[in-house]
Short mmCIF file of C-alpha atoms in Angstrom, two decimals:
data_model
loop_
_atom_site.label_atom_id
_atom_site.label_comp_id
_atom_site.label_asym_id
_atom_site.label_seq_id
_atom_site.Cartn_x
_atom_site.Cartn_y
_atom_site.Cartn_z
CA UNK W 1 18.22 0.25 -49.66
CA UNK W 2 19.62 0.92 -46.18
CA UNK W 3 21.78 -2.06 -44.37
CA UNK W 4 20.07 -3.58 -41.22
CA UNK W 5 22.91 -2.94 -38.30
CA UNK W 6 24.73 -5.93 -37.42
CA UNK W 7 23.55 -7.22 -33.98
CA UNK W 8 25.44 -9.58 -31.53
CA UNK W 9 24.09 -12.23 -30.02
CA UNK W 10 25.72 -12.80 -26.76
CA UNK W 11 24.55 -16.09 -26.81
CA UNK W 12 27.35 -17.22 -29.43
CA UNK W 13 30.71 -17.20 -29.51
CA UNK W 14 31.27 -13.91 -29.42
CA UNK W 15 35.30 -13.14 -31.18
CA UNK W 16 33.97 -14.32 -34.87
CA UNK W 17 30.63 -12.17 -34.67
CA UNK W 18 32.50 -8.43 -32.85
CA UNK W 19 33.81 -7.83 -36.38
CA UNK W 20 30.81 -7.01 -38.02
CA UNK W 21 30.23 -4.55 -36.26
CA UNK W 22 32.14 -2.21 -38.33
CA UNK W 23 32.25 1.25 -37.18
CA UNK W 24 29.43 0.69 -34.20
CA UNK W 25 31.91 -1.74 -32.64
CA UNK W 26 33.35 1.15 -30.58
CA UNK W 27 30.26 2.36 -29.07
CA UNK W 28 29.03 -1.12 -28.46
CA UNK W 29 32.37 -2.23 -26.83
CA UNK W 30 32.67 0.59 -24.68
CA UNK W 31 28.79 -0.29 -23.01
CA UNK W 32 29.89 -2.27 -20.48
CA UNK W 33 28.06 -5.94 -19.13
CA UNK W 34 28.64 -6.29 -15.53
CA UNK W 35 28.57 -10.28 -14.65
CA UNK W 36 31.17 -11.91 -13.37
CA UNK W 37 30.62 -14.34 -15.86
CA UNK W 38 31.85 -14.17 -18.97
CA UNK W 39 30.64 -14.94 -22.49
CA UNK W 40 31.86 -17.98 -24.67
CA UNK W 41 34.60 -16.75 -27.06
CA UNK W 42 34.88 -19.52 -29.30
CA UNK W 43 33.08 -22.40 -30.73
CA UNK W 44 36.31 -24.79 -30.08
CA UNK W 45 36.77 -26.01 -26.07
CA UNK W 46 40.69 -26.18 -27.13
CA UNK W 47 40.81 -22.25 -27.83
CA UNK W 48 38.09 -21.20 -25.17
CA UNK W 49 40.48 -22.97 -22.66
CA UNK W 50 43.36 -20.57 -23.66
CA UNK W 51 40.86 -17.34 -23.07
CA UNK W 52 40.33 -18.42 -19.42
CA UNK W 53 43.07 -17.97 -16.94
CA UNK W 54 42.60 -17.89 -13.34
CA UNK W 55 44.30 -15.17 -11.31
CA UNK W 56 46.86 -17.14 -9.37
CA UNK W 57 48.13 -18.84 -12.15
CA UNK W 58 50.31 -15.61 -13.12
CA UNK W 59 52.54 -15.61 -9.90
CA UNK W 60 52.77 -19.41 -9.79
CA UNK W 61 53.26 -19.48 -12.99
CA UNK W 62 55.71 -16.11 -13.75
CA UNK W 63 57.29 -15.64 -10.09
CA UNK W 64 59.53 -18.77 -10.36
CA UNK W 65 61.29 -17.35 -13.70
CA UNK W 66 61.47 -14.06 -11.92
CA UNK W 67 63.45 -15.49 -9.74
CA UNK W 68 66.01 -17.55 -12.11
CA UNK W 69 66.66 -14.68 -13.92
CA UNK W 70 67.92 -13.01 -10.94
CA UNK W 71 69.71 -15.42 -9.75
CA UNK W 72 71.44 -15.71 -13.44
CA UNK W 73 72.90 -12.30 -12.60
CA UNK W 74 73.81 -12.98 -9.08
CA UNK W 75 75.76 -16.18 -10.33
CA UNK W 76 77.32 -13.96 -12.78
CA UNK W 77 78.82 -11.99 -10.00
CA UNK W 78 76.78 -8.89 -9.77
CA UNK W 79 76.50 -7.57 -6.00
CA UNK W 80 72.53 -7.58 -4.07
CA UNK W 81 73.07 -3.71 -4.23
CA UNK W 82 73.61 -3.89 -8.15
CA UNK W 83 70.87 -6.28 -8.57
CA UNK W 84 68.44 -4.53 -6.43
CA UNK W 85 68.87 -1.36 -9.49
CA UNK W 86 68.49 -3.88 -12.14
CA UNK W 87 65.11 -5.12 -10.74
CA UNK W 88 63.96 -2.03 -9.73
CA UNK W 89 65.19 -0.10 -13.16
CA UNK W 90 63.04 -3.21 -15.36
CA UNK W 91 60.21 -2.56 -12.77
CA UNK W 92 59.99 1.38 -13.87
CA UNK W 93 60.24 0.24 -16.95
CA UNK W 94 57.48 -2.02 -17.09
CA UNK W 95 55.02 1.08 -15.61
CA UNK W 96 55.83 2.75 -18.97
CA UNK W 97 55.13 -0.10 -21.10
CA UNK W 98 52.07 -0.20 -19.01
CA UNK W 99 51.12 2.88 -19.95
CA UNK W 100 51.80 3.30 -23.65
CA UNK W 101 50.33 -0.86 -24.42
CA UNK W 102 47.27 0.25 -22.96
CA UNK W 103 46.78 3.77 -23.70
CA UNK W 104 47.74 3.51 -27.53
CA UNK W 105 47.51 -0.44 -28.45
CA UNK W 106 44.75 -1.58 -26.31
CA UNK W 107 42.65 1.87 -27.30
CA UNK W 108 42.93 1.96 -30.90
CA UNK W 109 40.09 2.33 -32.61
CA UNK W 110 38.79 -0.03 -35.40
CA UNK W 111 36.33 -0.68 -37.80
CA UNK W 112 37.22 -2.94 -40.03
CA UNK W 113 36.20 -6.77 -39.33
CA UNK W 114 39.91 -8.09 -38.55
CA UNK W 115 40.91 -4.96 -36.59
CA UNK W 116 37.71 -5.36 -34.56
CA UNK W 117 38.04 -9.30 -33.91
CA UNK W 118 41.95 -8.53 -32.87
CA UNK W 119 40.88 -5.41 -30.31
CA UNK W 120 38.20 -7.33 -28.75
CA UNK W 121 40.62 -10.44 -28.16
CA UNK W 122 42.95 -7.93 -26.87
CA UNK W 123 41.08 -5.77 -24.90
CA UNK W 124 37.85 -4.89 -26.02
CA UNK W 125 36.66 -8.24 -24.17
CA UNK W 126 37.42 -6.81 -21.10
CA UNK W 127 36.07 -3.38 -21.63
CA UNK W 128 32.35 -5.20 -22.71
CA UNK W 129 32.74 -7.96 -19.04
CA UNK W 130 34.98 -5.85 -17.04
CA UNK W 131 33.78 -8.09 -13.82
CA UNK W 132 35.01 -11.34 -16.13
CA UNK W 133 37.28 -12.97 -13.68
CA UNK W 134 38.52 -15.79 -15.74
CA UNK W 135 39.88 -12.96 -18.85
CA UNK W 136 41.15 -10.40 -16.14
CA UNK W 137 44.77 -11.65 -16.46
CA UNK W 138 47.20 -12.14 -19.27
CA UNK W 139 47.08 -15.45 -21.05
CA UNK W 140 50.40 -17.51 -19.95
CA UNK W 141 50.87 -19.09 -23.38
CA UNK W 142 50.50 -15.72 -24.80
CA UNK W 143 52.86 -14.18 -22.36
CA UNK W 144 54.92 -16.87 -22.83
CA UNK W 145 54.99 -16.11 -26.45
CA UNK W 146 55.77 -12.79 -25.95
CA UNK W 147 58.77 -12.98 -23.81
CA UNK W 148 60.71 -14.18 -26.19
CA UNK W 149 61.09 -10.86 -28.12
CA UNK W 150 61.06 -8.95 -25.27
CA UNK W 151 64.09 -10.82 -23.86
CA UNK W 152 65.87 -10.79 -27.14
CA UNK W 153 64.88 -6.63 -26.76
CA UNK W 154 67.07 -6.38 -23.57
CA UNK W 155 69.59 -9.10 -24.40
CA UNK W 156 70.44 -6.26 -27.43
CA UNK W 157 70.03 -3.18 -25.42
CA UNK W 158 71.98 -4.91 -22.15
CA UNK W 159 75.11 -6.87 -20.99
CA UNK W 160 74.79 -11.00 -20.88
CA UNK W 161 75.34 -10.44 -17.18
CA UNK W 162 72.42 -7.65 -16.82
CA UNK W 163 69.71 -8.60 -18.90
CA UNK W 164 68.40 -11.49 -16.96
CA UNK W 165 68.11 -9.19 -13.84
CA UNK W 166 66.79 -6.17 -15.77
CA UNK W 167 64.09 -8.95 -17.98
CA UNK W 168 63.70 -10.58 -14.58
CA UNK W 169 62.52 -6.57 -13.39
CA UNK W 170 60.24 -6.34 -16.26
CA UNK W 171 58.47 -9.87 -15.74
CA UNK W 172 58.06 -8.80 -12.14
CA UNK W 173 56.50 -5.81 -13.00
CA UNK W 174 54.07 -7.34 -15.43
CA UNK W 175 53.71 -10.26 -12.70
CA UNK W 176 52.78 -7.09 -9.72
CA UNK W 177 50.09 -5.37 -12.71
CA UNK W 178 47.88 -8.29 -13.56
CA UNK W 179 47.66 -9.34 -9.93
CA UNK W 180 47.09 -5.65 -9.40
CA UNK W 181 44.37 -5.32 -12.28
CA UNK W 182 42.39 -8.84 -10.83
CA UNK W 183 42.40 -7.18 -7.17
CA UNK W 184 41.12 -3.85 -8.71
CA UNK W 185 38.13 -5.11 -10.22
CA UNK W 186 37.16 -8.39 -7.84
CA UNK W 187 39.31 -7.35 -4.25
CA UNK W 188 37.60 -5.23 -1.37
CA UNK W 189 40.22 -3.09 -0.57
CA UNK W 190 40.36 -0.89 3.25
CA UNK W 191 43.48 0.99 3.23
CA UNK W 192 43.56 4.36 1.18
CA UNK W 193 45.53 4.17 -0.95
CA UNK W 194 43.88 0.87 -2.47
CA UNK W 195 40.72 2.09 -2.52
CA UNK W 196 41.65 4.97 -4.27
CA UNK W 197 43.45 3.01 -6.95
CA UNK W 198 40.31 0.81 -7.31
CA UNK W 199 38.05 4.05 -7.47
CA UNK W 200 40.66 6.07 -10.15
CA UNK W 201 40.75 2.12 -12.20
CA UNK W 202 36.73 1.92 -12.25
CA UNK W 203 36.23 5.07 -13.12
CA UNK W 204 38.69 4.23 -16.39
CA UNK W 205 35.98 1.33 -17.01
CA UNK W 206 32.61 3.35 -16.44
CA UNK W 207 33.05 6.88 -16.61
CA UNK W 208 35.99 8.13 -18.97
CA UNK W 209 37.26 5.39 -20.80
CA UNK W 210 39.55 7.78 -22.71
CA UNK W 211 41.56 8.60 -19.59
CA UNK W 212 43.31 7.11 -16.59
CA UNK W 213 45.75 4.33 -18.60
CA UNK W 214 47.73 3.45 -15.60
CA UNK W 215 46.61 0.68 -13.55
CA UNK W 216 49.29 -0.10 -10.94
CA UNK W 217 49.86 3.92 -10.80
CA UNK W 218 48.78 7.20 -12.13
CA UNK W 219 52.08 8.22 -12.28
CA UNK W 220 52.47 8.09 -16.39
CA UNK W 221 49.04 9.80 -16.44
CA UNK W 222 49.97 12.29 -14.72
CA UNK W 223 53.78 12.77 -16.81
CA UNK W 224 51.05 12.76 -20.21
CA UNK W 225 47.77 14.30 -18.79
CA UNK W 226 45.97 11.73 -19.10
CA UNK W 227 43.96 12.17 -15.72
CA UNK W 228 40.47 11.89 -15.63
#
């Protein structure tokens, strides 16, 4: 007897249901449903809340502890000058964590029913409602949650007197991609060299979807050959 395929009904919560997919998830993740809005993820308003995150939220929310950190390592005597490398050093690093997250955590590929219900939380959602404004950003409570190894990371790595600038470089970073990634899919951009990011980003989404990891820059793609 053959299996009937598993089909999704996009009228359900949609995280608890991806997983049966199996190995057809891929191919039905990567079809993607433009509508700017978005399906229901769970069957609990608490948890759907934390899915939904409007755009703004990440420099109102992020841009503030930018700013402490930095002024944690000006108070602990380091010069503008000095500070200004810091920053801009945690910046470039955040464009490689860009990069490798996306190109090799965000595009594994799954099967099984927990690796599929993880991917599609973590990306695969946004790959199957690209034009979903509300899960276009990061999560605060899961960047929140995040920070804290990522701090402990540099804290290790750094001096007590560099890592808030250098953390405070990274968080700025992350804080300049998702406001980046929202403007790429939902902004109307004039100037060339915006509209050519938000050409080289769509065609990530709806052309090769196996190429073209960098979404503030190509500049990583282009160090791997990874350009479309």
């Amino acid at each position: 007897m053959v299996a009937q395929e598993f089909t999704v009904d996009l009228n359900k919560p949609l995280v608890f249901q991806v997983g049966h997919l199996g190995e057809t998830y891929q191919e039905w993740v990567h079809q993607p449903i433009v509508s700017k809005e978005g399906p229901r993820f769970f069957e609990s308003d608490f948890w759907e809340f934390l899915t939904r995150t409007v755009w703004w939220a990440i420099p109102a929310i992020w841009l503030p502890v930018v700013c402490w950190c930095i002024s944690m390592s000006i108070r602990m005597g380091h010069p503008l000058p000095q500070i200004a490398l810091m920053v801009g050093f945690g910046i470039f690093v955040w464009t490689f964590l860009e990069y490798t997250l996306h190109r090799f955590l965000f595009h594994i590929e799954t099967k099984s029913y927990w690796g599929n219900t993880v991917h599609y939380l973590l990306h695969g959602c946004h790959h199957k409602h690209p034009m979903d404004g509300l899960r276009l950003v990061f999560p605060p409570a899961a960047t929140a949650v995040l920070c804290i190894p990522f701090w402990n990371l540099v804290k290790l790595l750094a001096t007590p007197s560099t890592t808030p600038a250098l953390f405070g470089g990274g968080l700025l970073g992350y804080v300049m991609y998702d406001v980046t990634h929202y403007y790429l899919h939902h902004g109307q951009p004039t100037k060339h060299v915006a509209k050519s990011l938000k050409k080289y980003h769509l065609n990530h989404h709806f052309r090769i979807q196996n190429k073209g990891f960098g979404i503030t820059s190509a500049f990583w793609d282009r160090v791997f050959r990874t350009l479309p």
